[in-house]
Amino acid sequence: MGVSPFIFNIDDFDQKRSLDEMRSGCSNGAMTITQSRQSSSALSGWRLTWILIVAVAVFSTVAATTVGGASGANLGIRITARASAVLFLLAFTASSLYQLWPTDTTRWIRRNRRYLGVAFAGSHVVHAFFIIATIVLNTPRFDAGVERTPHGVYVIDFIAYAFVIAMTVTSFDRIAKRMQYPVWHRLHLTGSYVIWFAFFIAYWRRGVTYTEFYGPFLIIVLAALVVRFIAKAKRYSNRGRGGTS
């Protein structure tokens, strides 16, 4: 089944210009690009998606089972949350990273952003299962009001999950073609920032108390937004110079 670009990382990057750059690169160094594609083909596309999802599911399940009980389920939540954050932020910043630092690595990230985005969605499905397991195993604590997560956080998380589902479903050509492009574009653009905000809230709340564990991820989440804004400002600056020349 064909898939349209997965826009967890939508940032108004000029895709036609990207294609022109790739074509230019082929004409200037076809052999090098061909070798690079061959070397990375084993870890690209849908194979990459499934490898990542299976790896996250297996590793988190083994770790959670080894610990056992509610503590194991909590460990599974932490593992999948971090894995999901990394996958999402790679897709979220893919075009911006390539625009600011055009290397083979950032080119690979941009080329596989849709697959990284789908892998993020798969990782977050596993994350949801661990959340359910934690609630079931910790039912007395929840009933007693020991778990004092603010209700607003739950609302943000539910909205973010709704966007994850909607963005994943509408990434398939069969669905996307039935939508008007402005609607599809707004869905993915809005959803990407809602999901980013959910990660920010999660790591900000915990980063204040457990800085050594959650602080680094909070910095990474904030850095991703800064990268996008810098890339966007650079694009507007380039367009302005082009219009006045």
mmCIF file of C-alpha atoms in Angstrom:
data_model
loop_
_atom_site.group_PDB
_atom_site.id
_atom_site.type_symbol
_atom_site.label_atom_id
_atom_site.label_comp_id
_atom_site.label_asym_id
_atom_site.label_seq_id
_atom_site.Cartn_x
_atom_site.Cartn_y
_atom_site.Cartn_z
ATOM 1 C CA MET A 1 0.000 0.000 0.000
ATOM 2 C CA GLY A 2 1.348 3.402 -0.937
ATOM 3 C CA VAL A 3 2.059 5.918 1.775
ATOM 4 C CA SER A 4 2.182 9.689 1.517
ATOM 5 C CA PRO A 5 4.892 11.554 3.432
ATOM 6 C CA PHE A 6 4.366 11.138 7.151
ATOM 7 C CA ILE A 7 4.231 14.713 8.401
ATOM 8 C CA PHE A 8 4.960 14.447 12.113
ATOM 9 C CA ASN A 9 7.787 16.758 11.086
ATOM 10 C CA ILE A 10 5.941 19.098 8.762
ATOM 11 C CA ASP A 11 7.863 22.364 8.547
ATOM 12 C CA ASP A 12 6.975 23.841 5.155
ATOM 13 C CA PHE A 13 10.253 22.686 3.631
ATOM 14 C CA ASP A 14 10.308 23.099 -0.144
ATOM 15 C CA GLN A 15 10.047 19.482 -1.303
ATOM 16 C CA LYS A 16 10.601 20.350 -4.941
ATOM 17 C CA ARG A 17 13.894 21.961 -4.001
ATOM 18 C CA SER A 18 14.803 18.795 -2.118
ATOM 19 C CA LEU A 19 14.211 16.708 -5.214
ATOM 20 C CA ASP A 20 16.248 19.133 -7.302
ATOM 21 C CA GLU A 21 19.113 18.831 -4.832
ATOM 22 C CA MET A 22 18.990 15.054 -4.992
ATOM 23 C CA ARG A 23 18.954 15.102 -8.795
ATOM 24 C CA SER A 24 21.852 17.517 -8.836
ATOM 25 C CA GLY A 25 23.738 15.267 -6.447
ATOM 26 C CA CYS A 26 23.135 12.291 -8.691
ATOM 27 C CA SER A 27 24.539 14.117 -11.714
ATOM 28 C CA ASN A 28 27.621 15.241 -9.794
ATOM 29 C CA GLY A 29 28.361 12.018 -7.944
ATOM 30 C CA ALA A 30 26.056 9.198 -8.990
ATOM 31 C CA MET A 31 28.428 6.465 -7.892
ATOM 32 C CA THR A 32 28.830 7.858 -4.371
ATOM 33 C CA ILE A 33 25.087 8.310 -3.845
ATOM 34 C CA THR A 34 24.345 4.850 -5.241
ATOM 35 C CA GLN A 35 26.856 3.272 -2.874
ATOM 36 C CA SER A 36 25.425 5.250 0.035
ATOM 37 C CA ARG A 37 21.879 4.149 -0.776
ATOM 38 C CA GLN A 38 22.945 0.528 -1.093
ATOM 39 C CA SER A 39 24.698 0.625 2.265
ATOM 40 C CA SER A 40 21.660 2.141 4.011
ATOM 41 C CA SER A 41 18.909 0.277 2.118
ATOM 42 C CA ALA A 42 18.957 -2.542 4.656
ATOM 43 C CA LEU A 43 17.902 -0.065 7.327
ATOM 44 C CA SER A 44 15.355 2.061 5.486
ATOM 45 C CA GLY A 45 11.698 2.134 4.574
ATOM 46 C CA TRP A 46 9.193 -0.250 6.081
ATOM 47 C CA ARG A 47 11.935 -2.624 7.167
ATOM 48 C CA LEU A 48 13.263 0.163 9.378
ATOM 49 C CA THR A 49 9.772 0.748 10.793
ATOM 50 C CA TRP A 50 9.247 -2.870 11.757
ATOM 51 C CA ILE A 51 12.763 -3.306 13.133
ATOM 52 C CA LEU A 52 12.273 -0.301 15.392
ATOM 53 C CA ILE A 53 8.802 -1.312 16.590
ATOM 54 C CA VAL A 54 9.831 -4.907 17.282
ATOM 55 C CA ALA A 55 13.037 -3.783 19.006
ATOM 56 C CA VAL A 56 11.142 -1.406 21.293
ATOM 57 C CA ALA A 57 8.458 -3.993 22.060
ATOM 58 C CA VAL A 58 10.885 -6.839 22.759
ATOM 59 C CA PHE A 59 13.383 -4.830 24.800
ATOM 60 C CA SER A 60 10.746 -3.120 26.943
ATOM 61 C CA THR A 61 8.806 -6.347 27.503
ATOM 62 C CA VAL A 62 11.911 -8.300 28.513
ATOM 63 C CA ALA A 63 12.974 -5.527 30.882
ATOM 64 C CA ALA A 64 9.495 -5.217 32.393
ATOM 65 C CA THR A 65 9.109 -8.985 32.792
ATOM 66 C CA THR A 66 12.522 -9.281 34.428
ATOM 67 C CA VAL A 67 11.596 -6.705 37.063
ATOM 68 C CA GLY A 68 8.016 -7.924 37.344
ATOM 69 C CA GLY A 69 4.857 -6.465 38.812
ATOM 70 C CA ALA A 70 3.941 -2.804 38.838
ATOM 71 C CA SER A 71 7.600 -1.798 38.978
ATOM 72 C CA GLY A 72 8.216 -3.711 35.759
ATOM 73 C CA ALA A 73 5.260 -2.049 34.062
ATOM 74 C CA ASN A 74 6.556 1.345 35.168
ATOM 75 C CA LEU A 75 9.955 0.482 33.718
ATOM 76 C CA GLY A 76 8.251 -0.442 30.438
ATOM 77 C CA ILE A 77 6.541 2.953 30.434
ATOM 78 C CA ARG A 78 9.849 4.751 30.893
ATOM 79 C CA ILE A 79 11.625 2.755 28.180
ATOM 80 C CA THR A 80 8.879 3.191 25.591
ATOM 81 C CA ALA A 81 8.430 6.867 26.484
ATOM 82 C CA ARG A 82 12.091 7.565 25.769
ATOM 83 C CA ALA A 83 12.081 5.484 22.591
ATOM 84 C CA SER A 84 8.942 7.257 21.368
ATOM 85 C CA ALA A 85 10.448 10.655 22.166
ATOM 86 C CA VAL A 86 13.575 9.924 20.133
ATOM 87 C CA LEU A 87 11.617 8.604 17.141
ATOM 88 C CA PHE A 88 9.148 11.483 17.214
ATOM 89 C CA LEU A 89 11.820 14.175 17.506
ATOM 90 C CA LEU A 90 13.786 12.675 14.607
ATOM 91 C CA ALA A 91 10.674 12.855 12.417
ATOM 92 C CA PHE A 92 9.700 16.250 13.870
ATOM 93 C CA THR A 93 13.047 17.828 12.919
ATOM 94 C CA ALA A 94 14.014 15.770 9.855
ATOM 95 C CA SER A 95 13.783 18.477 7.189
ATOM 96 C CA SER A 96 15.096 21.181 9.505
ATOM 97 C CA LEU A 97 18.153 19.122 10.422
ATOM 98 C CA TYR A 98 18.934 18.515 6.761
ATOM 99 C CA GLN A 99 18.423 22.166 5.888
ATOM 100 C CA LEU A 100 20.781 23.358 8.629
ATOM 101 C CA TRP A 101 23.294 20.505 8.454
ATOM 102 C CA PRO A 102 23.094 18.738 5.062
ATOM 103 C CA THR A 103 25.020 15.513 5.690
ATOM 104 C CA ASP A 104 24.520 11.870 4.725
ATOM 105 C CA THR A 105 23.045 11.215 8.165
ATOM 106 C CA THR A 106 20.499 14.035 8.050
ATOM 107 C CA ARG A 107 19.662 13.093 4.455
ATOM 108 C CA TRP A 108 18.920 9.546 5.634
ATOM 109 C CA ILE A 109 16.748 10.873 8.463
ATOM 110 C CA ARG A 110 14.792 13.096 6.087
ATOM 111 C CA ARG A 111 14.356 10.287 3.564
ATOM 112 C CA ASN A 112 13.032 7.947 6.268
ATOM 113 C CA ARG A 113 10.989 10.449 8.262
ATOM 114 C CA ARG A 114 7.666 8.837 7.361
ATOM 115 C CA TYR A 115 8.945 5.462 8.543
ATOM 116 C CA LEU A 116 10.363 6.961 11.728
ATOM 117 C CA GLY A 117 6.975 8.586 12.302
ATOM 118 C CA VAL A 118 5.111 5.315 11.877
ATOM 119 C CA ALA A 119 7.666 3.626 14.151
ATOM 120 C CA PHE A 120 6.931 6.309 16.743
ATOM 121 C CA ALA A 121 3.229 5.510 16.517
ATOM 122 C CA GLY A 122 3.985 1.804 16.958
ATOM 123 C CA SER A 123 6.231 2.494 19.930
ATOM 124 C CA HIS A 124 3.490 4.552 21.530
ATOM 125 C CA VAL A 125 1.025 1.685 21.109
ATOM 126 C CA VAL A 126 3.402 -0.435 23.199
ATOM 127 C CA HIS A 127 3.642 2.499 25.618
ATOM 128 C CA ALA A 128 -0.148 2.523 25.950
ATOM 129 C CA PHE A 129 -0.189 -1.178 26.840
ATOM 130 C CA PHE A 130 2.293 -0.555 29.649
ATOM 131 C CA ILE A 131 0.150 2.324 30.904
ATOM 132 C CA ILE A 132 -2.864 0.008 31.034
ATOM 133 C CA ALA A 133 -0.789 -2.654 32.805
ATOM 134 C CA THR A 134 0.376 -0.102 35.367
ATOM 135 C CA ILE A 135 -3.186 1.032 36.075
ATOM 136 C CA VAL A 136 -4.360 -2.566 36.508
ATOM 137 C CA LEU A 137 -1.452 -3.506 38.776
ATOM 138 C CA ASN A 138 -1.692 -0.267 40.747
ATOM 139 C CA THR A 139 -5.477 -0.135 41.057
ATOM 140 C CA PRO A 140 -5.434 0.245 44.885
ATOM 141 C CA ARG A 141 -3.036 3.195 44.629
ATOM 142 C CA PHE A 142 -5.192 4.902 42.003
ATOM 143 C CA ASP A 143 -8.369 4.249 43.996
ATOM 144 C CA ALA A 144 -6.726 5.698 47.091
ATOM 145 C CA GLY A 145 -5.680 8.816 45.227
ATOM 146 C CA VAL A 146 -1.953 8.145 45.685
ATOM 147 C CA GLU A 147 -1.278 8.786 42.008
ATOM 148 C CA ARG A 148 -1.767 12.552 41.813
ATOM 149 C CA THR A 149 -1.191 13.291 38.149
ATOM 150 C CA PRO A 150 -3.119 16.500 37.313
ATOM 151 C CA HIS A 151 -6.259 15.902 35.269
ATOM 152 C CA GLY A 152 -5.054 18.431 32.702
ATOM 153 C CA VAL A 153 -2.090 16.195 31.907
ATOM 154 C CA TYR A 154 -4.439 13.307 31.126
ATOM 155 C CA VAL A 155 -6.429 15.573 28.809
ATOM 156 C CA ILE A 156 -3.283 16.598 26.927
ATOM 157 C CA ASP A 157 -2.185 12.968 26.647
ATOM 158 C CA PHE A 158 -5.567 11.849 25.288
ATOM 159 C CA ILE A 159 -5.550 14.653 22.722
ATOM 160 C CA ALA A 160 -1.995 13.778 21.703
ATOM 161 C CA TYR A 161 -2.929 10.110 21.265
ATOM 162 C CA ALA A 162 -5.916 11.134 19.146
ATOM 163 C CA PHE A 163 -3.594 13.097 16.878
ATOM 164 C CA VAL A 164 -1.150 10.176 16.688
ATOM 165 C CA ILE A 165 -3.965 7.937 15.457
ATOM 166 C CA ALA A 166 -5.359 10.529 13.043
ATOM 167 C CA MET A 167 -1.954 11.390 11.601
ATOM 168 C CA THR A 168 -1.037 7.732 11.153
ATOM 169 C CA VAL A 169 -4.301 6.845 9.419
ATOM 170 C CA THR A 170 -4.191 9.886 7.125
ATOM 171 C CA SER A 171 -0.617 9.145 6.109
ATOM 172 C CA PHE A 172 -1.830 6.374 3.819
ATOM 173 C CA ASP A 173 -2.535 7.452 0.255
ATOM 174 C CA ARG A 174 -5.945 5.806 0.180
ATOM 175 C CA ILE A 175 -7.145 8.039 3.019
ATOM 176 C CA ALA A 176 -5.073 11.148 2.287
ATOM 177 C CA LYS A 177 -6.395 11.406 -1.279
ATOM 178 C CA ARG A 178 -9.932 11.765 0.050
ATOM 179 C CA MET A 179 -8.974 14.826 2.100
ATOM 180 C CA GLN A 180 -8.489 18.383 0.908
ATOM 181 C CA TYR A 181 -4.827 19.262 1.172
ATOM 182 C CA PRO A 182 -5.331 22.321 3.453
ATOM 183 C CA VAL A 183 -7.259 20.148 5.927
ATOM 184 C CA TRP A 184 -4.653 17.390 5.784
ATOM 185 C CA HIS A 185 -1.836 19.913 6.172
ATOM 186 C CA ARG A 186 -3.432 21.588 9.204
ATOM 187 C CA LEU A 187 -4.061 18.219 10.843
ATOM 188 C CA HIS A 188 -0.430 17.162 10.581
ATOM 189 C CA LEU A 189 1.005 20.557 11.419
ATOM 190 C CA THR A 190 -1.226 21.020 14.464
ATOM 191 C CA GLY A 191 -0.783 17.427 15.551
ATOM 192 C CA SER A 192 2.997 17.610 15.425
ATOM 193 C CA TYR A 193 3.021 20.555 17.829
ATOM 194 C CA VAL A 194 0.406 19.010 20.131
ATOM 195 C CA ILE A 195 2.513 15.856 20.407
ATOM 196 C CA TRP A 196 5.638 17.944 20.993
ATOM 197 C CA PHE A 197 3.804 19.829 23.759
ATOM 198 C CA ALA A 198 2.744 16.554 25.399
ATOM 199 C CA PHE A 199 6.370 15.418 25.525
ATOM 200 C CA PHE A 200 7.431 18.810 26.866
ATOM 201 C CA ILE A 201 4.869 18.698 29.686
ATOM 202 C CA ALA A 202 5.828 15.123 30.584
ATOM 203 C CA TYR A 203 9.548 15.834 30.851
ATOM 204 C CA TRP A 204 9.095 19.282 32.392
ATOM 205 C CA ARG A 205 6.966 17.907 35.248
ATOM 206 C CA ARG A 206 9.473 15.176 36.041
ATOM 207 C CA GLY A 207 12.562 17.165 35.147
ATOM 208 C CA VAL A 208 11.906 19.639 37.942
ATOM 209 C CA THR A 209 12.018 16.863 40.555
ATOM 210 C CA TYR A 210 14.368 14.323 38.946
ATOM 211 C CA THR A 211 16.729 16.531 36.983
ATOM 212 C CA GLU A 212 19.451 13.934 36.495
ATOM 213 C CA PHE A 213 17.037 11.461 34.884
ATOM 214 C CA TYR A 214 14.602 13.669 32.974
ATOM 215 C CA GLY A 215 16.547 16.908 32.544
ATOM 216 C CA PRO A 216 18.531 15.728 29.487
ATOM 217 C CA PHE A 217 15.361 14.711 27.640
ATOM 218 C CA LEU A 218 13.709 18.019 28.492
ATOM 219 C CA ILE A 219 16.693 19.811 26.948
ATOM 220 C CA ILE A 220 16.482 17.622 23.828
ATOM 221 C CA VAL A 221 12.741 18.307 23.455
ATOM 222 C CA LEU A 222 13.321 22.056 23.718
ATOM 223 C CA ALA A 223 16.287 21.877 21.337
ATOM 224 C CA ALA A 224 14.092 20.208 18.700
ATOM 225 C CA LEU A 225 11.701 23.158 18.742
ATOM 226 C CA VAL A 226 14.599 25.618 18.534
ATOM 227 C CA VAL A 227 16.011 23.757 15.520
ATOM 228 C CA ARG A 228 12.680 24.022 13.716
ATOM 229 C CA PHE A 229 12.347 27.729 14.468
ATOM 230 C CA ILE A 230 15.910 28.441 13.308
ATOM 231 C CA ALA A 231 15.336 26.528 10.074
ATOM 232 C CA LYS A 232 12.037 28.333 9.502
ATOM 233 C CA ALA A 233 13.655 31.731 10.102
ATOM 234 C CA LYS A 234 16.413 30.821 7.684
ATOM 235 C CA ARG A 235 13.882 29.893 5.000
ATOM 236 C CA TYR A 236 12.013 33.183 5.420
ATOM 237 C CA SER A 237 15.312 35.059 5.292
ATOM 238 C CA ASN A 238 16.311 33.296 2.086
ATOM 239 C CA ARG A 239 12.924 34.018 0.521
ATOM 240 C CA GLY A 240 13.229 37.676 1.492
ATOM 241 C CA ARG A 241 16.639 37.986 -0.118
ATOM 242 C CA GLY A 242 15.340 36.211 -3.198
ATOM 243 C CA GLY A 243 12.414 38.613 -3.454
ATOM 244 C CA THR A 244 14.582 41.720 -3.184
ATOM 245 C CA SER A 245 17.312 40.589 -5.543
#
